[in-house]
Coordinates of C-alpha atoms and ligand atoms in Angstrom, one line a residue:
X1 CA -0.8 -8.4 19.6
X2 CA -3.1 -10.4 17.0
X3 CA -2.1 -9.1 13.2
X4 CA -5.0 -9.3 11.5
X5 CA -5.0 -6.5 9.2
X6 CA -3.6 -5.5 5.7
X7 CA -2.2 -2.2 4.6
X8 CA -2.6 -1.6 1.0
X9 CA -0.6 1.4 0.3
X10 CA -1.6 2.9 -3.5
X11 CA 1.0 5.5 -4.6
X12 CA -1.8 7.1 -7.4
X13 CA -0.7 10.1 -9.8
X14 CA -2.7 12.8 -8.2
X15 CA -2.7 11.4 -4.4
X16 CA -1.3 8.6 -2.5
X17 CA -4.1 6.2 -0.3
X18 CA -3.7 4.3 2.4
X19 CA -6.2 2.1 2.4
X20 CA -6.6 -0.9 5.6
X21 CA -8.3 -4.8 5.0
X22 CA -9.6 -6.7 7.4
X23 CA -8.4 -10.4 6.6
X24 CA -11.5 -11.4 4.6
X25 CA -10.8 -8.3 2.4
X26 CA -13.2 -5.9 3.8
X27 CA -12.4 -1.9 4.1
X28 CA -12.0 -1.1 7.2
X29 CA -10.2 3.1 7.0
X30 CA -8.7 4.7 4.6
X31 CA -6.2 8.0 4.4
X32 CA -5.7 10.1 1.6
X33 CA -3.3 12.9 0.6
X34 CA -2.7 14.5 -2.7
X35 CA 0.5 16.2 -3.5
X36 CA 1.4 18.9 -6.1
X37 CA 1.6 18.3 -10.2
X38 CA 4.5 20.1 -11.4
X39 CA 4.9 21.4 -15.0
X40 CA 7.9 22.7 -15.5
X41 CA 7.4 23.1 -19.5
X42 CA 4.2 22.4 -21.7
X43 CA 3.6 18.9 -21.8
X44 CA 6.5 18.1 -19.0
X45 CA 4.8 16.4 -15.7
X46 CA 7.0 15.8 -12.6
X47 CA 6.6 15.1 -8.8
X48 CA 8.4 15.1 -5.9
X49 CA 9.6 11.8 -4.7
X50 CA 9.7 13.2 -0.8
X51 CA 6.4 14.6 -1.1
X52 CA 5.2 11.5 -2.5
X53 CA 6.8 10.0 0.3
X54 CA 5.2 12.2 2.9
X55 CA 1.7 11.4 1.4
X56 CA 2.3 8.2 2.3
X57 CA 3.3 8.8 5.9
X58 CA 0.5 11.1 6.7
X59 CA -2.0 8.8 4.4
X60 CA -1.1 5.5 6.6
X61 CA -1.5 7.5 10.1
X62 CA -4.6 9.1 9.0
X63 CA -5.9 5.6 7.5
X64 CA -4.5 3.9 11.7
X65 CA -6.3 7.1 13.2
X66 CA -10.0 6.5 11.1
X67 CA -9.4 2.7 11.8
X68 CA -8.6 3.3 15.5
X69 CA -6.2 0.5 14.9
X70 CA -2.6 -0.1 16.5
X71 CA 0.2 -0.4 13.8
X72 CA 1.9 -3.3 15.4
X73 CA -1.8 -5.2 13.9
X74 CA -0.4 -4.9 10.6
X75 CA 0.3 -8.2 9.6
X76 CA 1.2 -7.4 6.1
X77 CA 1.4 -4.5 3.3
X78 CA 0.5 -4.5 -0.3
X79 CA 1.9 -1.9 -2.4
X80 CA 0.3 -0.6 -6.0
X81 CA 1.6 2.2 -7.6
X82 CA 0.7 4.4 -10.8
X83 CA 3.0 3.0 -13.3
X84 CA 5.9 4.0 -15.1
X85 CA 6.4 7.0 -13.5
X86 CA 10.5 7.2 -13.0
X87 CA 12.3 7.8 -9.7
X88 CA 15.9 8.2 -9.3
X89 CA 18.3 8.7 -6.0
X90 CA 21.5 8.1 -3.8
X91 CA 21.9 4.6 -3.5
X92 CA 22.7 5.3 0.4
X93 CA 21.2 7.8 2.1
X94 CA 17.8 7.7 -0.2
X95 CA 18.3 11.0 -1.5
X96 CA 15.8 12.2 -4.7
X97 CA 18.5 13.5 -7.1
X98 CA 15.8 14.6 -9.6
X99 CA 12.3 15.3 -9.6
X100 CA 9.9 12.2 -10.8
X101 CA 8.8 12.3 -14.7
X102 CA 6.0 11.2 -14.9
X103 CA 3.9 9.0 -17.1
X104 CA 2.0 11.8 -18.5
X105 CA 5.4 13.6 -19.5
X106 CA 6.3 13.8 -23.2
X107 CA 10.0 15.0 -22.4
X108 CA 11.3 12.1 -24.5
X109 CA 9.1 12.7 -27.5
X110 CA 12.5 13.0 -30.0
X111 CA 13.8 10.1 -28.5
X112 CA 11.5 8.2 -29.3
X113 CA 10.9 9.6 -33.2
X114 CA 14.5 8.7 -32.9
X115 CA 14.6 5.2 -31.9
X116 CA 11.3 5.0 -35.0
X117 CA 13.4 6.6 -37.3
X118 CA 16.3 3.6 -36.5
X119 CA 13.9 1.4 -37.0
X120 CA 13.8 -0.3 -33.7
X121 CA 10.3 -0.3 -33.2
X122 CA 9.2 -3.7 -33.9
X123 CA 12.6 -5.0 -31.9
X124 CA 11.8 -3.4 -28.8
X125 CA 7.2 -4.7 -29.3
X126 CA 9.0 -8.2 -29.6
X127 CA 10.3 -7.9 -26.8
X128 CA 8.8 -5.7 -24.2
X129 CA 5.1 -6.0 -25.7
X130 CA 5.1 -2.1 -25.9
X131 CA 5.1 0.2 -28.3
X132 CA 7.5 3.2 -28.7
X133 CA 6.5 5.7 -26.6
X134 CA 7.1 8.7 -23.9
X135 CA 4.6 7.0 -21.6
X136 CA 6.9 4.1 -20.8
X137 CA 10.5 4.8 -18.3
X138 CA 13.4 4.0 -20.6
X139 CA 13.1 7.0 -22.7
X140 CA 12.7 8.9 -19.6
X141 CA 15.8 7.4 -18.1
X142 CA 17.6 8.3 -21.5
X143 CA 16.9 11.8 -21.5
X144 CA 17.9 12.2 -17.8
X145 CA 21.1 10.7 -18.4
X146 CA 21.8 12.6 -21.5
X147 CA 20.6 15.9 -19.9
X148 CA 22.4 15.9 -16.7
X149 CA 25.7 14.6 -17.2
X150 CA 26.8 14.1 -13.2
X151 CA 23.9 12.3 -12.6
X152 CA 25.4 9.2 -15.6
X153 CA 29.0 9.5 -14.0
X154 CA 27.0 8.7 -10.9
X155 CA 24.8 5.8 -12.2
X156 CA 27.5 4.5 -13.6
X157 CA 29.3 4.0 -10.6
X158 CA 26.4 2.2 -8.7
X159 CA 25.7 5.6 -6.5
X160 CA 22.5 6.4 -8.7
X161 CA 19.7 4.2 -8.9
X162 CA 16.6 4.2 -10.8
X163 CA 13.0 2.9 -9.8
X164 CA 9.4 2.9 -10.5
X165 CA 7.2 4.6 -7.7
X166 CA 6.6 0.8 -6.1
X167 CA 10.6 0.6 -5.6
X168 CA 10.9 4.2 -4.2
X169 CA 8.3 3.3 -1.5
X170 CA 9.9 -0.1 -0.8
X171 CA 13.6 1.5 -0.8
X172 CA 12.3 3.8 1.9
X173 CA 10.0 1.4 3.5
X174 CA 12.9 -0.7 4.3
X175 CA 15.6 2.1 4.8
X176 CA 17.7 1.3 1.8
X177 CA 17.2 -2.5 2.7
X178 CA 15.7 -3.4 -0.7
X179 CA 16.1 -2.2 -4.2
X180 CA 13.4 -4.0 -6.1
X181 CA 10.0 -4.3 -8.3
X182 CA 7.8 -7.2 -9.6
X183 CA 7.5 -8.1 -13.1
X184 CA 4.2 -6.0 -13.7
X185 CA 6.1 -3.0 -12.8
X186 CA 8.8 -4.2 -15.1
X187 CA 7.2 -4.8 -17.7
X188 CA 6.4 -1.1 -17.8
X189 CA 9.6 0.3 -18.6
X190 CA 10.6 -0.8 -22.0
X191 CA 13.5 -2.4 -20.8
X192 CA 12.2 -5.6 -19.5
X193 CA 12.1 -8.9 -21.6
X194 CA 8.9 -9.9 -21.1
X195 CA 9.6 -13.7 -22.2
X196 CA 13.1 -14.2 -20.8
X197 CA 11.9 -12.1 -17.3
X198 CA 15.2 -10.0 -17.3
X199 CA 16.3 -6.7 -18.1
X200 CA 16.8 -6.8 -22.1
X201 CA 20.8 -7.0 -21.9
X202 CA 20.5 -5.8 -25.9
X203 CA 17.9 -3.0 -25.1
X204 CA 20.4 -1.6 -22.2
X205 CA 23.1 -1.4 -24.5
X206 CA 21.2 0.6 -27.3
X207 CA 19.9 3.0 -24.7
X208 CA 23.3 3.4 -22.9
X209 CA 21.4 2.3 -19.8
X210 CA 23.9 1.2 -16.7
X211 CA 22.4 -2.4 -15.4
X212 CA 23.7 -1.1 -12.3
X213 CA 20.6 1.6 -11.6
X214 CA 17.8 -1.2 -12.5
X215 CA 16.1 -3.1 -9.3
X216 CA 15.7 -6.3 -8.8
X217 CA 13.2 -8.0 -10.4
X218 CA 10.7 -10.5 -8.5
X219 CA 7.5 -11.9 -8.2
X220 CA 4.2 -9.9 -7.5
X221 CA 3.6 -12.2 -4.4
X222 CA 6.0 -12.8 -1.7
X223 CA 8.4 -11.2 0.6
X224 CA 9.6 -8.1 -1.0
X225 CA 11.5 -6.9 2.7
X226 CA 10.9 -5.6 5.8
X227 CA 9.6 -2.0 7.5
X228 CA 12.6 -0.7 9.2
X229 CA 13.5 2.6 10.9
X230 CA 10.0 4.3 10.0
X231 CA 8.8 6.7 12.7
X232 CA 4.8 5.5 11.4
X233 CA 5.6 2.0 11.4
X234 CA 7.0 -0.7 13.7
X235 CA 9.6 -2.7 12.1
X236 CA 9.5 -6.2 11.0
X237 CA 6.3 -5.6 8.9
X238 CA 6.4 -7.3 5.6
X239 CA 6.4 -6.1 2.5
X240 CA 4.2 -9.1 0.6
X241 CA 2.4 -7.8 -2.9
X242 CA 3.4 -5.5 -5.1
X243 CA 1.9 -4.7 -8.9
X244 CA 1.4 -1.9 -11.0
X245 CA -2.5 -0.6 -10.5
X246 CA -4.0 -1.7 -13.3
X247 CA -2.9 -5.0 -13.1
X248 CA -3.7 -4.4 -9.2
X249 CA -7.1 -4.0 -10.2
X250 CA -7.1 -7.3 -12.3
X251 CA -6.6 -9.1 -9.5
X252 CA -8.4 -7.1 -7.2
X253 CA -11.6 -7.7 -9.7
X254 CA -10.6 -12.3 -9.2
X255 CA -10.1 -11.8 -13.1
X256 CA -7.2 -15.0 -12.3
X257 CA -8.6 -16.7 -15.4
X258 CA -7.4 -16.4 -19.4
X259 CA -10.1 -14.5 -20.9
X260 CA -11.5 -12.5 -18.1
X261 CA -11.4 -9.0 -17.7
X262 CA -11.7 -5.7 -16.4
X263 CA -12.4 -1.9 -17.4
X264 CA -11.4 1.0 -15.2
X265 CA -13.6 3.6 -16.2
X266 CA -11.9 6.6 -14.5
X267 CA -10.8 9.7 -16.1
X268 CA -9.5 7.4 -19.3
X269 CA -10.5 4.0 -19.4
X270 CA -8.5 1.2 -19.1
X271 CA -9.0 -2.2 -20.3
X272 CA -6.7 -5.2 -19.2
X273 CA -7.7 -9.4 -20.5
X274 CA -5.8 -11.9 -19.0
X275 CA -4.1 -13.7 -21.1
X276 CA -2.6 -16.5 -18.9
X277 CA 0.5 -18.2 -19.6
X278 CA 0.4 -17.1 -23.3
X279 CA 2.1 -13.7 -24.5
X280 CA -0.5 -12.2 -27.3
X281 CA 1.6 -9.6 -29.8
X282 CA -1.2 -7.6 -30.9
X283 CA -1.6 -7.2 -34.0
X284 CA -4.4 -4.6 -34.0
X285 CA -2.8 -1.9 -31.6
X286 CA -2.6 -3.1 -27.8
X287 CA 0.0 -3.6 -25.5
X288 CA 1.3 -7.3 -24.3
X289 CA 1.9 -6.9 -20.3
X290 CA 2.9 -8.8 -17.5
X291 CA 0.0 -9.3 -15.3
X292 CA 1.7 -11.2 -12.0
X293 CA 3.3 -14.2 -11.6
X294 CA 3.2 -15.9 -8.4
X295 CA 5.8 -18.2 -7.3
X296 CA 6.9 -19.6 -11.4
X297 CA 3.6 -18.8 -12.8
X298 CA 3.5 -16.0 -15.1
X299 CA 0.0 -14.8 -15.8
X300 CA -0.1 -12.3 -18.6
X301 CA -2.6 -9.8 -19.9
X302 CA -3.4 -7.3 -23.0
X303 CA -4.0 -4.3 -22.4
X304 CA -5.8 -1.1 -24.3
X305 CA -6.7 2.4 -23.4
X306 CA -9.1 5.1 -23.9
X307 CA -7.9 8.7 -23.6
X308 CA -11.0 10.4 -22.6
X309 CA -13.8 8.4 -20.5
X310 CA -15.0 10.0 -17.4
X311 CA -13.3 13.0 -18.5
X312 CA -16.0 13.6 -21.3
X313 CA -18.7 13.8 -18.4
X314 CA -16.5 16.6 -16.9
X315 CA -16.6 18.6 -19.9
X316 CA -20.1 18.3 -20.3
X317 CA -20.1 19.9 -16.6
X318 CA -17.4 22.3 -17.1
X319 CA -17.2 23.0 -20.9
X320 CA -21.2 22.8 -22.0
X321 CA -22.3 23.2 -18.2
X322 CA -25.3 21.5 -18.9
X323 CA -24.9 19.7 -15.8
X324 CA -23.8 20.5 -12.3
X325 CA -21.9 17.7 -11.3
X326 CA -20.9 14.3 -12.5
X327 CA -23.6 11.9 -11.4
X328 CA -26.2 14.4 -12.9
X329 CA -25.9 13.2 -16.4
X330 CA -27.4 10.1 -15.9
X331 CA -30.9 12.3 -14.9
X332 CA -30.1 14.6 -17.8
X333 CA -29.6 11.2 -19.8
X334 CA -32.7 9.3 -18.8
X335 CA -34.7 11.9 -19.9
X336 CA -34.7 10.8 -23.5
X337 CA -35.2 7.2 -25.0
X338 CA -31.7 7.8 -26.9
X339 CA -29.4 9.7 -28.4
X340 CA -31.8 10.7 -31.2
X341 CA -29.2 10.1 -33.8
X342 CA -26.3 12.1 -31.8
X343 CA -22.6 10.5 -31.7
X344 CA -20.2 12.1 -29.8
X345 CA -16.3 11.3 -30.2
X346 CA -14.8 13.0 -27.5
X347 CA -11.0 13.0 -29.1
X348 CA -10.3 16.0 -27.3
X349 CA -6.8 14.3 -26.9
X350 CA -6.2 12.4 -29.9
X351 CA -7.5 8.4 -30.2
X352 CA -6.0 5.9 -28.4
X353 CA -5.8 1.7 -28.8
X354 CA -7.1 0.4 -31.3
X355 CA -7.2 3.4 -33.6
X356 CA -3.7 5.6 -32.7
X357 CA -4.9 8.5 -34.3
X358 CA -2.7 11.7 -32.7
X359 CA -4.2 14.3 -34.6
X360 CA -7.8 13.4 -33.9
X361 CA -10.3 16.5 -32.8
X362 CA -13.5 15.9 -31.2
X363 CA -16.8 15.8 -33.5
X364 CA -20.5 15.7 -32.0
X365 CA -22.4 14.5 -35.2
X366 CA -25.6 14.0 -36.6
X367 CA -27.5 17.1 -34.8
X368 CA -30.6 18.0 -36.3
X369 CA -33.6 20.9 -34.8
X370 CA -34.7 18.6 -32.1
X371 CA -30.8 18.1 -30.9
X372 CA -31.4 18.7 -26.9
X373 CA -28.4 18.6 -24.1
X374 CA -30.6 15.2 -22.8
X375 CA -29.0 13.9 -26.3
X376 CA -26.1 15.4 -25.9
X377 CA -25.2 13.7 -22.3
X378 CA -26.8 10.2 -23.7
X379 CA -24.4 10.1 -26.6
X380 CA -21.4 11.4 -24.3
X381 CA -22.2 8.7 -22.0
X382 CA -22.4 5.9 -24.5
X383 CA -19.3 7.2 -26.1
X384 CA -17.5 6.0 -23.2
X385 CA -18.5 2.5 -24.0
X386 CA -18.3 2.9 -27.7
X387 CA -14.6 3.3 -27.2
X388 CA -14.4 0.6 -24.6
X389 CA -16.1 -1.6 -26.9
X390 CA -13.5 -1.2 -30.1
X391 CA -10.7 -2.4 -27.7
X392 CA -13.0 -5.6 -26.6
X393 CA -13.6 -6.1 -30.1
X394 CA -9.4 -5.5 -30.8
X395 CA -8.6 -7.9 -27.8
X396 CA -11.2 -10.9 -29.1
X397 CA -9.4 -10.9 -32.8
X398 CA -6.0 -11.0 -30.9
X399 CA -7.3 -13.9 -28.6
X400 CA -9.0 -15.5 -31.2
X401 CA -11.8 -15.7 -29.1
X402 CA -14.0 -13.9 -27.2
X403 CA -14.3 -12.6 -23.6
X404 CA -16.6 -14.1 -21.1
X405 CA -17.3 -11.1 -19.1
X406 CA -16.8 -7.7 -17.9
X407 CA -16.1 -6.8 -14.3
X408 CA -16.3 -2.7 -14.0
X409 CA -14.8 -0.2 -11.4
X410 CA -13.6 3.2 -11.4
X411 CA -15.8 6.5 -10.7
X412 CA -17.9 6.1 -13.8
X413 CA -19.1 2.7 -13.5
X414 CA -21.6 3.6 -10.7
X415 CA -23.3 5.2 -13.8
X416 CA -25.9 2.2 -14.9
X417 CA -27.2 3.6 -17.9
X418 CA -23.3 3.2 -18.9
X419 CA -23.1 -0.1 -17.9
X420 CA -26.8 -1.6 -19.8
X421 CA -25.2 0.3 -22.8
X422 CA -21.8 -1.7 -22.7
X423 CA -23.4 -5.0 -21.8
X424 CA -25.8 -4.7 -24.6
X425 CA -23.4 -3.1 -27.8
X426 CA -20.7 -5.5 -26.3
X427 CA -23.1 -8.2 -25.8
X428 CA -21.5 -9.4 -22.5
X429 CA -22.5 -9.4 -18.9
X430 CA -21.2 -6.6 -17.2
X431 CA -20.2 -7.2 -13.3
X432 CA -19.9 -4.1 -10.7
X433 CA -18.9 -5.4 -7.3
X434 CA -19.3 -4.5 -4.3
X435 CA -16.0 -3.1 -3.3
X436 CA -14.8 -1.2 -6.2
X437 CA -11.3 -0.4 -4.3
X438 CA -10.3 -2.7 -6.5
X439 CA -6.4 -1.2 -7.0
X440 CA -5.9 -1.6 -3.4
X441 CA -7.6 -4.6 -2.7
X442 CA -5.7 -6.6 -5.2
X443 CA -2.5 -5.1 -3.6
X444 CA -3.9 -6.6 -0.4
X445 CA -4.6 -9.9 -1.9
X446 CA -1.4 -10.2 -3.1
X447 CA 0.3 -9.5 -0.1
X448 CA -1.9 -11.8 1.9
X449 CA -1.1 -14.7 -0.2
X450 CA 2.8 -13.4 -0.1
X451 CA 3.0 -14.2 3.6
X452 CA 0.7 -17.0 3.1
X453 CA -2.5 -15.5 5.1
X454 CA -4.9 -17.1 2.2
X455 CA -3.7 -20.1 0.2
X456 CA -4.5 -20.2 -3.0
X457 CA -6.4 -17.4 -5.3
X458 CA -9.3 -19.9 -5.3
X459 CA -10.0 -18.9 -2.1
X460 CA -9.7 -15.2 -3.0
X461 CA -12.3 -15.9 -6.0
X462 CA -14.9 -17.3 -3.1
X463 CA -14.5 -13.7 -1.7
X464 CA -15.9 -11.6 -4.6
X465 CA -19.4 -9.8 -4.1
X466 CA -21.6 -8.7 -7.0
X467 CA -23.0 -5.7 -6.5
X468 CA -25.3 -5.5 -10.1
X469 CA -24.7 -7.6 -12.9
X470 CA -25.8 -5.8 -16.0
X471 CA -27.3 -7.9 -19.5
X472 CA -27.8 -7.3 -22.9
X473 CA -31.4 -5.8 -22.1
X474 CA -31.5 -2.8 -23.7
X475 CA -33.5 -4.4 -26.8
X476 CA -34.9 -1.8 -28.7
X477 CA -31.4 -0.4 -29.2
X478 CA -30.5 -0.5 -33.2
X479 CA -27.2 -2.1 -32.2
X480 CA -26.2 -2.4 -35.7
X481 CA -27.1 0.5 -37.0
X482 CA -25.6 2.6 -33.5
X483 CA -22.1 0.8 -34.1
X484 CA -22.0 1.6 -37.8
X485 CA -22.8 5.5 -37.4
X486 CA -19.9 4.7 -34.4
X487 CA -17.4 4.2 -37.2
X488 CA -18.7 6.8 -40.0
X489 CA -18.1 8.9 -37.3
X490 CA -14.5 8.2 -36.1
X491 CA -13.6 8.3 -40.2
X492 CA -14.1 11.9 -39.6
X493 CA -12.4 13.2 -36.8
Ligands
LIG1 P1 -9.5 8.9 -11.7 O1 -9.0 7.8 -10.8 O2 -9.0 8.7 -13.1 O3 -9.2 10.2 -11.1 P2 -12.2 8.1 -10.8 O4 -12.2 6.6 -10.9 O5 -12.1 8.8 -9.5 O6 -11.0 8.7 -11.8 O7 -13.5 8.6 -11.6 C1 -13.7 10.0 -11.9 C2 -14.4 10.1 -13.2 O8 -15.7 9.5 -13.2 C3 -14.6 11.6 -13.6 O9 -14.1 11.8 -14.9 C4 -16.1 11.7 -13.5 O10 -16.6 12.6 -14.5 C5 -16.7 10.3 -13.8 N1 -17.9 10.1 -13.1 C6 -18.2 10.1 -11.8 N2 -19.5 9.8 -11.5 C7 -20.1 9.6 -12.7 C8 -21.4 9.1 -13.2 N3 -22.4 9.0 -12.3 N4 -21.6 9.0 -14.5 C9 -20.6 9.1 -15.4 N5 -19.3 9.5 -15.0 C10 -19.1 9.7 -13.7

């Protein structure tokens, strides 16, 4: 039977998709299925590995079923995965021995005051490009450890292992064939040396971390394993691409290039610049990642957040309710020529990159009598790129020069008013493409040029349709004045 199809499989935080590529990198089904958030404790966030797993399953027959396509097409899967997120089971037999904790999860929030408070801080930025934080796995691995004693004697001893949601699916993917990650997913636990490419022998040791429980380390492009012993899948498929999703979605996007980049504008946003073969340590607040690296190249990438993107549309929805769903406010918003003055900071979470302010609180400034919802919704909406726009601004004095361009994707950037704003405060052209699966396509392309089905990225780059390009063209905006009220505002939340 031909193969000529990909499976991207994208193990999210809320739902796993299965998502199928024709060779030329067009959708042809998809299959989704979410699976339960558990919070055991305020602020603790966990899932369940086998019904993570099980979304999976049911995700890849439902994605066959749309398709009307025989599995034994597959020619080759792609996996991207929401990062950091830590897994651990029985070496044989597969067996979850704890619930996942998840990125979200601030479990480890002592143990990482502690590691501050020892000073090791600017040790472990050196040399994992991250800052000290519950996000990230190690401190997660360290409070596991600490809190349930059987499961150390265990790792210890080999029997336990440890593994980011990419290495769960491709331990059971491959029926305990394959223990192993690629360097993007590494590069997301605080343990990895992102210049030396190994597990930090000196971190392990601080951390009381057994080497014995970490994966194996690889490229994002090539042959991870085999499918083995599925009842979904034929056996013999392989396992090609593998990176964390937002680097996924940089190469999904063909940024392949130092200086190009991407924002995700989903719930947060999330801005990646690839940095190529150089390792930028920020000075003003990002992270320093691993992008990919495909056979000895390592590409590398910063990388900043925003807390609250999207997510300040759904509280104008389901806070204010001046709008019924999403895609309204960009009615409500056109309704007005601006803001009329407004600024909204939606720090309903604290500031992320560049400004790391915790104990931020929201602020909606500068309303006068003729304040109106419409101005309300415009200045929410251009918040979104306000933020955006202070880590482009972070990343260019890092780079020491600037970005090219902006390629978009995520559920807000099908708002355009969003994107004319960004283009024209950041003064770049803004690219939405076609195909804004972008997670799950870059899975696929890795995975196709793992077993060799395109050559080079190149060829990948030839394949990338614009939808809209977005300019600078919103000229009567007072750009100036707009990004200094920007700042008088952020001095006061
Ligand atoms: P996530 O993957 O983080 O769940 P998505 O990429 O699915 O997020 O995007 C969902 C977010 O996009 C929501 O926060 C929603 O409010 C926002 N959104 C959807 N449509 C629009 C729109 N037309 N304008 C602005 N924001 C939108």
């Amino acid at each position: 039977m031909e193969k000529k199809y990909i499976l991207s499989i994208d193990q999210g935080t809320t739902s796993s998709r299965a998502i199928i590529f024709d060779t030329n990198f067009n959708i042809v089904s998809i299959g989704q299925k979410e699976f339960n958030q558990i919070y055991p404790k305020p602020g603790w966030v966990e899932h369940n590995p086998d019904e993570i797993w099980e979304s999976i399953r049911v995700s890849v027959l439902e994605a066959l079923a749309n398709g009307k396509i025989d599995s034994k097409e597959i020619a080759a899967i792609g996996i991207t995965n929401q990062r950091e997120t830590s897994f651990f089971w029985e070496k044989e037999g597969l067996k979850p021995v704890y619930n996942a904790i998840v990125w979200q999860c601030r479990r480890s929030s002592d143990i990482c005051n502690r590691l501050i408070k020892q000073g090791l801080e600017d040790r472990i930025k050196k040399k994992t490009g991250l800052v000290v934080d519950p996000y990230f796995s190690s401190t997660k691995i360290i409070w596991l450890l600490k809190n349930i004693p059987e499961i150390r004697v265990l790792a210890e001893k080999g029997k336990i292992v440890f593994g980011t949601s990419d290495t769960f699916v491709l331990s059971r993917l491959t029926s305990g064939d394959i223990h192993a990650t690629d360097v993007s997913n590494a590069s997301r636990t605080m343990l990895f040396n992102i210049r030396d490419l190994s597990w930090d022998t000196e971190i392990l040791k601080l951390f009381k971390i057994p080497a014995a429980i970490l994966p194996k380390v690889m490229p994002s492009a090539g042959v991870f394993g085999y499918t083995k012993g599925l009842d979904f899948l034929p056996d013999g498929i392989p396992i090609s691409g593998i990176a964390g999703d937002q680097q996924a979605a940089l190469f999904g996007q063909c940024c392949f290039d130092e200086g190009e980049a991407k924002i995700t504008y989903g719930t947060g946003a999330f801005l990646l610049t690839n940095t190529g073969d150089k390792i930028k340590a920020s000075r003003y607040g990002l992270l320093t990642t691993i992008a990919w690296q495909i056979g000895d190249r390592v590409t590398y990438a910063i990388e900043g957040s925003v807390f609250i993107a999207g997510a300040v549309i759904q509280w104008l929805r389901d806070g204010l309710k001046i709008i019924k769903s999403s895609k309204d406010v960009e009615k409500l918003a056109d309704s007005v020529p601006d803001s009329g003055g407004v600024v909204v900071v939606p720090a309903f979470v604290g500031l992320g990159a560049p400004h790391w302010k915790k104990e931020a609180k929201g602020l909606i400034w500068g309303i006068t009598r003729g304040t109106s919802d419409a101005h309300i919704a415009k200045a929410s909406i251009e918040s979104i790129a306000l933020q955006s726009n202070d880590i482009i601004e972070a990343m260019e004095k890092d780079m020491g020069k600037k970005i090219k361009n902006l390629k978009v994707d995520g559920g807000a950037a099908k708002n355009d008013y969003l994107l004319s704003f960004q283009a024209t405060i950041s003064n770049k052209k803004v690219i939405r493409p076609q195909i804004t699966e972008t997670t799950a396509m870059g899975a696929a392309m890795l995975s196709a040029l793992g077993v060799g089905l395109v050559k080079d990225t190149k060829t990948l780059k030839k394949r990338f349709k614009v939808d809209k390009e977005f300019t600078p063209s919103l000229k009567s905006l007072p750009i100036k004045e707009i990004k200094y009220r920007w700042q008088e505002a952020l001095r006061r939340v």
